[in-house]
Amino acid sequence: MTTITTSSEANGNVSAATARAAQQAAQKSQAGRAQPVTLAKSLNTALSDAMAADPSVLVFGEDVGLLGGVFRITDGLTAKFGDQRCFDTPLAESGIVGMAVGMAMNGMRPVVEMQFDAFAYPAFEQIVSHVAKMHNRTRGAIKLPIVIRVPYAGGIGGVEHHCDSSESYYAHTAGLKVYTPATVADGYRMLREAIASDDPVMFMEPKKLYWSKDQVDLEALRAGHEADGGASSEGTAAVARAGTDATLIAYGPSVPTALAAAAAAAEEGRSLEVIDIRSIVPFDDETVCASVRKTGRAVVIAEAHGFASVSSEIVARVQERCFHHLAAPVLRVTGFDIPYPAPKLEHYYLPGVDRILDAVDNLQWED
Amino acid sequence: MTLSTDRSPEHRQGTGSAAEPAGGMDASENEPAVGADLDAPLRFGITAEDYMLPARQQIQMVEPTGLLKATEAQGTQPGHEYQLPSTDVLLDAYRHLVVGRRVNDQNSALVRQGRMAVYPSSHGQEACQVAAALCLSKGDWLFPTYRDSVAVMTKGVDPVQTMTLFRGDWHGGYNPADHQVGIQCTPLTTQLLHAVGVAHAAKLRGEDTVVLAMCGDGATSEGDFHEALNFAAVFHLPVVFFVQNNQYAISVPLAQQSVAPSLAHKAVGYGMAGERVDGNDLVALMAVLDRAVALARGGSGPLLVEAHTYRMQAHTNADDATRYRQDSEVAEWLDKDPLKRMRTYLQAQGLLDDAAESRIAEEAEAVASQLRTGLGEDVPVDPQDLFRYVFSAPTTQLKEQAAMLADELARDAAPQETESAQ
C-alpha cells in the first residue's frame, strides 16, 4: 500500500511583508478572474486545496467517497487524492468523530462530514467530552486539529431530522470553535482557516446556500490563504452592508435574508447595516459593538429557536456592552421554539423579510 | 423490556452462534470488506468460524493453586495455540504485579486519609493491568479507563503523575505522547474509538504500531464499543480490544449487560478473532496478549480478548458493594488471587527465591513511598490555568474572563489597602 507522510509543521510562518504583497497581488488580479461560483464549489475547492497543501489532511464520513457526499461537497476528492485520503466510513457518526480524535492525536488533520445536522447527534458525546476537552485536559500537549462539517438549517423543503439549526449546542461547549460562512468567498476562506486551525472547529454549512452563486476569484482566494494562513480574517465578523439607522446582526442562512430586508428598508428610506457574524466562537464583539454603537438600534436574526440560543447570547452581549448607546431594546427575529416544521409549514417558521422589517419598525423610532 | 427468567448457561449455549454450522462466512458468497483477513483461517488451517470464535474454554495455564496445567488442559485448540512465556518475561511481569498490588492498596489508603479524592482500585485485576502494558512494544499505544492506573504506570508513566486526576486536579497529568498512553478515560468506551484512530493514522503512514484499548464488561453495552470494533475490523487495523470482565458494572452484574455466550464471542459479529483468558492467570494473560499483539502487528486486523476476573473491592471508595453482592462470592475469588497464584507458581518452578522476593518487595515499597510523598505534597494551582488551554490561544472572551478573575484575586489579596484607600 502507498503510505501517507505527514508534517507536524503544516503551517509555516510567513512574514507580514510577504503576506501583504501576496494579498495585494491577489486583489489586483481579482477583477479579471472572478466568475460565478457556488458555495458548494468553493467548499469543494477549499478541501481540495487543503489536501494538496498538506498530506495529513484527510476527509472521511458517510458517502463522501465515490458519491462525493449527498451535497457533492467532497466531489472528486477520492479520484484526485486516493481512497486513503478521502474515504467512506461505516454508517456511525460517533465512530467517525471518535476515530478522528485518535487520528488527530497521531498527526493527522481530519475533516469529517456529518451528513445532516440532526445526524450528528450520535457524535455529541465524542464532540463534547473529547473533541472539546482534549487540549485542556492535556494542558495543550495534545492538539486536535479536527474540522467537523455540518450541513445545517432549513429552507430547502427537507423532511424531519434534516433541517435542524444545531449551532447553539456546539457554541455552548467550551473548547470548540464554531464557524458558519454565508458567502461563497467566505466558504473557501473560512474552511481553509478551519483546517489550518490547531483547535477543533464545528463548521456549520447553511445547506440552503450551497447552490447560491457569487462572482468569486478562487485563484485569488487561494493565494490569499497561502499568503497568511487566514490570520487576518479568522474569527472576525464582517460588515455585509453598511448603514446608519439600525444594525441587523445575522449569521449563516439568515445573512441573505437580512441583506434582502436591508435592501427593502432602503427603498423605504431606512439605512440598515448588516453584520455577518461568520465566527460564532470566537465571537467578534468589536465589530458587532462598533456597529450598534454607531446606529443605536439592533435586531438579531437567526433561524434557530430563540430560547437559550446563539441569538440570546448576542442580545445579552450587545446590551452589556452598548447599553448607553441604545435607543431601543435589542430585538430578535428567530425560529419559533418548536421542532423544525414540515416543508409545507416551514415558511411560517423561517425569519423572513417582512418579519425583520416589522422588528425594525418596532425599534422605538418615535422617541 | 422483557425480563428473561431463563438465563441459565445451558440456555445461553443453546442460543449461541457457536452452534451454527459454517455457512455465511464463505468469501465467495459475500463480498469481503476492505482488508477482511480471510487468509488467517487458512494460515491456521481452520475455518473462519473457528478462527473468529474463542476457543471452547478460556485459556488457563496456571491453576488457582499455582500448578502449571498440562498443555492439553490449557484450553488451547488448533489455531488457538499459546506458548508459555519465557522465564525473564514472567519474572518481570511478577515484579510489576507485586508493585501493582502495592499501588492499589496504597492509593486506597490515601483516599481514606483524605489525600486523594477518589480511587477506582483494580485490586484483584492486577494481572490484567500488568499484561495489558507489558505485551506492548515501545511506540505502541495504550488506551486505558479510569480503573487502569496500574496499567498506565506499568507502561512507564510516573506513578504520582498518573494519579493527577484522582487527586482532584483539572488535567490528566502526563503527556499522552510521552509514553503513548491516552489519558485515563471516564466516559465508557469512548476511548476505544481513539485507539482506532491512532491505529488508522499509523497504518496510513505505513508504521507498525499496535494499539491496545481497554474497557470493562459493562462498557461492552455502549454504542461506541460496537462502533469501535466495527471500524477497526472494516479498516483492518492493528487494535487489540482488551475487555476486563470483572463481573460488575458498579452494581449491575454481567447477566444484565449481555446474554452472549461470552463477551469474546462478540468478535465474530465483526469478522475478527476473539479469545477468552483467565484474567487472574498472569502466565496465560501474557501468552494470549503477546500473541494477539504479534498477530495484529503481522496484519491480522483487530482482535478481541476477554479476561475473566473479579473486582475484589467496591467500584470506588464512594460505593458500598455489600448492597449488591454476597461476601461468600468475594471469598471464592480470594482463592483465585492473581498475585498469590503467580508467586506459588514461580516458587514451585524454582524461579523465585527469598532474595528476589525481598528485592521486589522493596521496589513496591519504594513506589508506595513515592505515592505517599507525592500525594502528600501540596501542588500549587494557578487559577489562570483555567483559561490557558481551552484553545491553543485564548479567545477575547476568555481573556476578559481571565482578567476578571485576576482582578478579583488581586482585590482579595489586598483587602487592607482597599480599606485604607477609602
Short mmCIF file of N, CA and C in Angstrom, two decimals, chain A residues 1-6 58 84 87-90 92-96 98-103 105-108 122 125-126 129-130 132 134-143 174-177 198-199 281-285 317 321, chain B residues 141 143 165 170-177 182-191 193-207 222 224 227 230-231 234-235 237 385-386 388-393 395-397 400:
data_model
loop_
_atom_site.label_atom_id
_atom_site.label_comp_id
_atom_site.label_asym_id
_atom_site.label_seq_id
_atom_site.Cartn_x
_atom_site.Cartn_y
_atom_site.Cartn_z
N MET A 1 0.83 -1.21 0.00
CA MET A 1 0.00 0.00 0.00
C MET A 1 0.86 1.26 0.00
N THR A 2 0.34 2.28 -0.59
CA THR A 2 1.06 3.55 -0.53
C THR A 2 0.85 4.14 0.87
N THR A 3 1.82 4.88 1.29
CA THR A 3 1.70 5.44 2.63
C THR A 3 1.65 6.96 2.56
N ILE A 4 1.15 7.51 3.63
CA ILE A 4 0.99 8.96 3.69
C ILE A 4 2.02 9.53 4.64
N THR A 5 2.75 10.51 4.18
CA THR A 5 3.68 11.16 5.09
C THR A 5 3.01 12.42 5.61
N THR A 6 3.30 12.75 6.83
CA THR A 6 2.69 13.96 7.38
C THR A 6 3.76 14.85 7.99
N LEU A 58 -7.09 14.67 5.91
CA LEU A 58 -7.88 13.53 5.45
C LEU A 58 -9.36 13.91 5.48
N GLN A 84 -7.39 6.48 0.38
CA GLN A 84 -6.86 6.51 1.75
C GLN A 84 -6.97 7.91 2.34
N PHE A 87 -12.38 8.97 2.12
CA PHE A 87 -12.99 7.64 2.13
C PHE A 87 -14.29 7.58 2.92
N ASP A 88 -15.10 6.59 2.54
CA ASP A 88 -16.35 6.33 3.25
C ASP A 88 -16.08 5.52 4.50
N THR A 89 -16.85 5.77 5.53
CA THR A 89 -16.74 5.01 6.77
C THR A 89 -18.02 4.19 6.93
N PRO A 90 -18.01 3.23 7.87
CA PRO A 90 -19.29 2.64 8.26
C PRO A 90 -20.23 3.75 8.74
N ALA A 92 -21.81 5.46 11.08
CA ALA A 92 -21.82 5.62 12.53
C ALA A 92 -21.09 6.93 12.89
N GLU A 93 -21.85 7.90 13.31
CA GLU A 93 -21.28 9.24 13.49
C GLU A 93 -20.34 9.33 14.68
N SER A 94 -20.66 8.63 15.77
CA SER A 94 -19.75 8.65 16.91
C SER A 94 -18.42 8.01 16.50
N GLY A 95 -18.52 6.96 15.71
CA GLY A 95 -17.31 6.30 15.20
C GLY A 95 -16.48 7.24 14.35
N ILE A 96 -17.14 8.01 13.52
CA ILE A 96 -16.43 8.94 12.63
C ILE A 96 -15.66 9.97 13.47
N GLY A 98 -15.03 9.91 16.79
CA GLY A 98 -14.09 9.28 17.73
C GLY A 98 -12.81 8.84 17.02
N MET A 99 -12.95 8.30 15.82
CA MET A 99 -11.76 7.90 15.07
C MET A 99 -10.95 9.14 14.68
N ALA A 100 -11.65 10.23 14.37
CA ALA A 100 -10.96 11.47 14.03
C ALA A 100 -10.11 11.96 15.21
N VAL A 101 -10.63 11.77 16.43
CA VAL A 101 -9.86 12.17 17.63
C VAL A 101 -8.53 11.42 17.66
N GLY A 102 -8.60 10.11 17.49
CA GLY A 102 -7.37 9.30 17.52
C GLY A 102 -6.42 9.66 16.39
N MET A 103 -6.98 9.90 15.21
CA MET A 103 -6.13 10.27 14.08
C MET A 103 -5.43 11.60 14.34
N MET A 105 -4.75 12.82 17.23
CA MET A 105 -3.74 12.57 18.28
C MET A 105 -2.46 12.03 17.65
N ASN A 106 -2.60 11.40 16.50
CA ASN A 106 -1.47 10.74 15.86
C ASN A 106 -1.10 11.44 14.54
N GLY A 107 -1.17 12.77 14.54
CA GLY A 107 -0.53 13.54 13.47
C GLY A 107 -1.36 13.90 12.26
N MET A 108 -2.63 13.51 12.23
CA MET A 108 -3.46 13.83 11.07
C MET A 108 -4.32 15.07 11.33
N PRO A 122 -25.51 11.46 17.31
CA PRO A 122 -24.81 10.32 17.91
C PRO A 122 -23.34 10.63 18.24
N GLU A 125 -21.42 13.00 22.22
CA GLU A 125 -20.56 12.68 23.36
C GLU A 125 -19.09 12.83 22.99
N GLN A 126 -18.71 12.32 21.84
CA GLN A 126 -17.31 12.46 21.42
C GLN A 126 -16.96 13.94 21.27
N SER A 129 -17.25 15.59 25.07
CA SER A 129 -16.37 15.06 26.11
C SER A 129 -14.91 14.93 25.67
N HIS A 130 -14.67 14.85 24.38
CA HIS A 130 -13.28 14.66 23.94
C HIS A 130 -12.77 15.72 22.97
N ALA A 132 -13.78 18.66 22.39
CA ALA A 132 -13.72 19.98 23.01
C ALA A 132 -12.72 20.05 24.16
N MET A 134 -9.89 17.76 24.93
CA MET A 134 -8.57 17.10 24.91
C MET A 134 -7.43 18.09 25.13
N HIS A 135 -7.50 19.24 24.46
CA HIS A 135 -6.42 20.22 24.58
C HIS A 135 -6.27 20.68 26.03
N ASN A 136 -7.40 20.93 26.67
CA ASN A 136 -7.38 21.42 28.04
C ASN A 136 -6.89 20.34 29.01
N ARG A 137 -7.41 19.10 28.87
CA ARG A 137 -7.07 18.07 29.87
C ARG A 137 -5.65 17.54 29.69
N THR A 138 -5.01 17.91 28.56
CA THR A 138 -3.60 17.55 28.42
C THR A 138 -2.71 18.79 28.49
N ARG A 139 -3.25 19.86 29.01
CA ARG A 139 -2.52 21.13 29.14
C ARG A 139 -1.82 21.51 27.83
N GLY A 140 -2.55 21.33 26.73
CA GLY A 140 -2.03 21.77 25.44
C GLY A 140 -1.09 20.78 24.78
N ALA A 141 -0.80 19.65 25.44
CA ALA A 141 0.14 18.69 24.85
C ALA A 141 -0.46 18.03 23.61
N ILE A 142 -1.77 17.77 23.66
CA ILE A 142 -2.42 17.14 22.52
C ILE A 142 -3.37 18.16 21.88
N LYS A 143 -3.10 18.49 20.64
CA LYS A 143 -4.00 19.38 19.90
C LYS A 143 -4.85 18.52 18.99
N ALA A 174 -17.48 24.71 25.73
CA ALA A 174 -16.17 25.36 25.76
C ALA A 174 -15.14 24.47 25.07
N GLY A 175 -14.33 25.09 24.22
CA GLY A 175 -13.26 24.35 23.56
C GLY A 175 -13.51 24.09 22.09
N LEU A 176 -14.70 24.45 21.61
CA LEU A 176 -15.00 24.29 20.19
C LEU A 176 -15.06 25.66 19.53
N LYS A 177 -14.43 25.80 18.38
CA LYS A 177 -14.70 26.96 17.55
C LYS A 177 -15.92 26.63 16.69
N ASP A 198 -5.37 24.84 14.77
CA ASP A 198 -4.96 23.76 15.66
C ASP A 198 -6.06 23.39 16.65
N ASP A 199 -7.13 24.18 16.67
CA ASP A 199 -8.27 23.88 17.54
C ASP A 199 -9.36 23.20 16.71
N VAL A 281 -18.00 31.28 17.56
CA VAL A 281 -16.93 31.13 18.56
C VAL A 281 -15.61 31.08 17.80
N PRO A 282 -14.64 31.94 18.07
CA PRO A 282 -14.74 33.08 19.00
C PRO A 282 -15.66 34.14 18.43
N PHE A 283 -16.18 34.98 19.30
CA PHE A 283 -17.17 35.98 18.90
C PHE A 283 -16.50 37.34 18.78
N ASP A 284 -16.79 38.02 17.67
CA ASP A 284 -16.15 39.30 17.38
C ASP A 284 -16.99 40.44 17.98
N ASP A 285 -16.87 40.63 19.28
CA ASP A 285 -17.62 41.70 19.96
C ASP A 285 -17.32 43.06 19.34
N ARG A 317 -24.87 40.09 24.97
CA ARG A 317 -23.57 40.74 24.82
C ARG A 317 -23.74 42.20 24.39
N ARG A 321 -22.66 45.58 26.58
CA ARG A 321 -21.55 46.42 26.10
C ARG A 321 -22.00 47.74 25.47
N TRP B 141 0.59 2.01 21.45
CA TRP B 141 -0.27 2.85 22.28
C TRP B 141 -1.18 2.02 23.19
N PHE B 143 -4.77 2.59 25.51
CA PHE B 143 -5.89 3.48 25.86
C PHE B 143 -6.63 2.91 27.07
N LEU B 165 -5.50 13.11 38.06
CA LEU B 165 -6.96 13.32 38.01
C LEU B 165 -7.61 12.90 39.32
N TRP B 170 -7.28 19.40 37.60
CA TRP B 170 -8.14 19.68 36.43
C TRP B 170 -7.62 19.07 35.14
N HIS B 171 -6.43 18.49 35.18
CA HIS B 171 -5.86 17.95 33.95
C HIS B 171 -5.40 16.51 34.19
N GLY B 172 -4.94 15.87 33.10
CA GLY B 172 -4.60 14.45 33.17
C GLY B 172 -3.20 14.14 33.65
N GLY B 173 -2.41 15.16 33.93
CA GLY B 173 -1.06 14.91 34.44
C GLY B 173 -0.04 14.67 33.34
N TYR B 174 0.03 13.43 32.89
CA TYR B 174 1.07 13.07 31.93
C TYR B 174 0.71 13.51 30.51
N ASN B 175 1.75 13.64 29.70
CA ASN B 175 1.55 13.92 28.27
C ASN B 175 1.39 12.58 27.56
N PRO B 176 0.21 12.34 26.95
CA PRO B 176 -0.03 11.03 26.31
C PRO B 176 1.05 10.66 25.30
N ALA B 177 1.63 11.65 24.64
CA ALA B 177 2.61 11.36 23.58
C ALA B 177 3.94 10.86 24.15
N GLY B 182 -3.04 7.04 26.40
CA GLY B 182 -4.12 8.02 26.47
C GLY B 182 -4.39 8.41 27.91
N ILE B 183 -5.01 9.59 28.09
CA ILE B 183 -5.42 9.96 29.45
C ILE B 183 -6.54 9.00 29.85
N GLN B 184 -6.48 8.53 31.11
CA GLN B 184 -7.49 7.57 31.57
C GLN B 184 -8.88 8.13 31.32
N CYS B 185 -9.70 7.32 30.72
CA CYS B 185 -10.95 7.81 30.17
C CYS B 185 -12.14 7.42 31.05
N THR B 186 -12.99 8.39 31.33
CA THR B 186 -14.17 8.13 32.15
C THR B 186 -15.42 7.81 31.32
N PRO B 187 -15.75 8.58 30.29
CA PRO B 187 -16.96 8.20 29.51
C PRO B 187 -16.73 6.84 28.84
N LEU B 188 -17.52 5.86 29.23
CA LEU B 188 -17.22 4.47 28.88
C LEU B 188 -17.08 4.20 27.39
N THR B 189 -16.03 3.52 27.03
CA THR B 189 -15.69 3.02 25.68
C THR B 189 -15.42 4.11 24.65
N THR B 190 -15.55 5.39 25.03
CA THR B 190 -15.26 6.43 24.04
C THR B 190 -13.81 6.35 23.59
N GLN B 191 -12.94 5.86 24.49
CA GLN B 191 -11.50 5.79 24.17
C GLN B 191 -11.19 4.69 23.16
N LEU B 193 -12.57 4.25 20.36
CA LEU B 193 -12.53 4.88 19.03
C LEU B 193 -11.26 5.70 18.84
N HIS B 194 -10.74 6.26 19.92
CA HIS B 194 -9.47 6.99 19.80
C HIS B 194 -8.35 6.01 19.45
N ALA B 195 -8.44 4.83 20.07
CA ALA B 195 -7.46 3.78 19.76
C ALA B 195 -7.52 3.43 18.27
N VAL B 196 -8.74 3.32 17.77
CA VAL B 196 -8.94 3.00 16.35
C VAL B 196 -8.31 4.10 15.48
N GLY B 197 -8.52 5.34 15.86
CA GLY B 197 -7.97 6.46 15.07
C GLY B 197 -6.45 6.50 15.08
N VAL B 198 -5.87 6.26 16.26
CA VAL B 198 -4.40 6.24 16.34
C VAL B 198 -3.84 5.12 15.45
N ALA B 199 -4.49 3.95 15.51
CA ALA B 199 -4.03 2.83 14.68
C ALA B 199 -4.21 3.14 13.19
N HIS B 200 -5.32 3.79 12.88
CA HIS B 200 -5.60 4.11 11.47
C HIS B 200 -4.55 5.08 10.91
N ALA B 201 -4.24 6.10 11.69
CA ALA B 201 -3.23 7.08 11.25
C ALA B 201 -1.88 6.40 11.05
N ALA B 202 -1.54 5.53 12.00
CA ALA B 202 -0.25 4.82 11.90
C ALA B 202 -0.22 3.93 10.66
N LYS B 203 -1.33 3.26 10.40
CA LYS B 203 -1.39 2.37 9.23
C LYS B 203 -1.25 3.18 7.93
N LEU B 204 -1.90 4.33 7.88
CA LEU B 204 -1.82 5.15 6.66
C LEU B 204 -0.38 5.60 6.41
N ARG B 205 0.38 5.77 7.48
CA ARG B 205 1.78 6.18 7.31
C ARG B 205 2.71 4.97 7.14
N GLY B 206 2.16 3.77 7.18
CA GLY B 206 2.97 2.58 6.99
C GLY B 206 3.78 2.19 8.22
N GLU B 207 3.36 2.68 9.39
CA GLU B 207 4.06 2.32 10.64
C GLU B 207 3.48 1.03 11.19
N GLU B 222 -22.15 -0.28 25.59
CA GLU B 222 -22.17 1.06 25.00
C GLU B 222 -22.10 0.99 23.47
N ASP B 224 -20.40 2.93 21.49
CA ASP B 224 -19.04 3.13 20.98
C ASP B 224 -18.23 1.83 20.96
N GLU B 227 -19.19 0.51 17.61
CA GLU B 227 -18.64 1.31 16.52
C GLU B 227 -17.12 1.14 16.41
N ASN B 230 -16.29 -2.36 15.00
CA ASN B 230 -16.65 -2.43 13.59
C ASN B 230 -15.70 -1.60 12.72
N PHE B 231 -15.39 -0.39 13.17
CA PHE B 231 -14.46 0.45 12.40
C PHE B 231 -13.09 -0.25 12.28
N VAL B 234 -13.44 -3.13 9.78
CA VAL B 234 -13.64 -2.70 8.39
C VAL B 234 -12.36 -2.10 7.81
N PHE B 235 -11.66 -1.32 8.63
CA PHE B 235 -10.42 -0.70 8.14
C PHE B 235 -9.19 -1.60 8.40
N LEU B 237 -7.51 -2.75 11.13
CA LEU B 237 -6.50 -2.01 11.90
C LEU B 237 -5.91 -2.87 13.02
N ASP B 385 -4.55 29.04 34.87
CA ASP B 385 -4.51 27.83 34.04
C ASP B 385 -5.90 27.43 33.55
N LEU B 386 -6.93 27.89 34.27
CA LEU B 386 -8.29 27.56 33.87
C LEU B 386 -8.59 28.04 32.45
N ARG B 388 -6.01 28.98 30.15
CA ARG B 388 -4.83 28.93 29.29
C ARG B 388 -4.93 27.89 28.17
N TYR B 389 -5.60 26.77 28.43
CA TYR B 389 -5.52 25.65 27.48
C TYR B 389 -6.86 25.27 26.84
N VAL B 390 -7.87 26.12 27.02
CA VAL B 390 -9.17 25.79 26.42
C VAL B 390 -9.03 25.77 24.89
N PHE B 391 -8.31 26.78 24.38
CA PHE B 391 -7.95 26.81 22.96
C PHE B 391 -6.43 26.94 22.86
N SER B 392 -5.90 26.77 21.65
CA SER B 392 -4.45 26.90 21.52
C SER B 392 -4.01 28.34 21.81
N ALA B 393 -4.89 29.30 21.58
CA ALA B 393 -4.64 30.67 22.04
C ALA B 393 -5.96 31.18 22.61
N THR B 395 -9.28 33.06 23.48
CA THR B 395 -10.13 33.99 22.72
C THR B 395 -10.25 35.29 23.50
N THR B 396 -10.77 36.31 22.84
CA THR B 396 -11.01 37.59 23.51
C THR B 396 -11.90 37.40 24.73
N GLN B 397 -12.93 36.57 24.56
CA GLN B 397 -13.87 36.33 25.67
C GLN B 397 -13.14 35.71 26.88
N GLU B 400 -10.96 38.22 28.67
CA GLU B 400 -11.76 39.09 29.54
C GLU B 400 -12.07 38.39 30.87
#
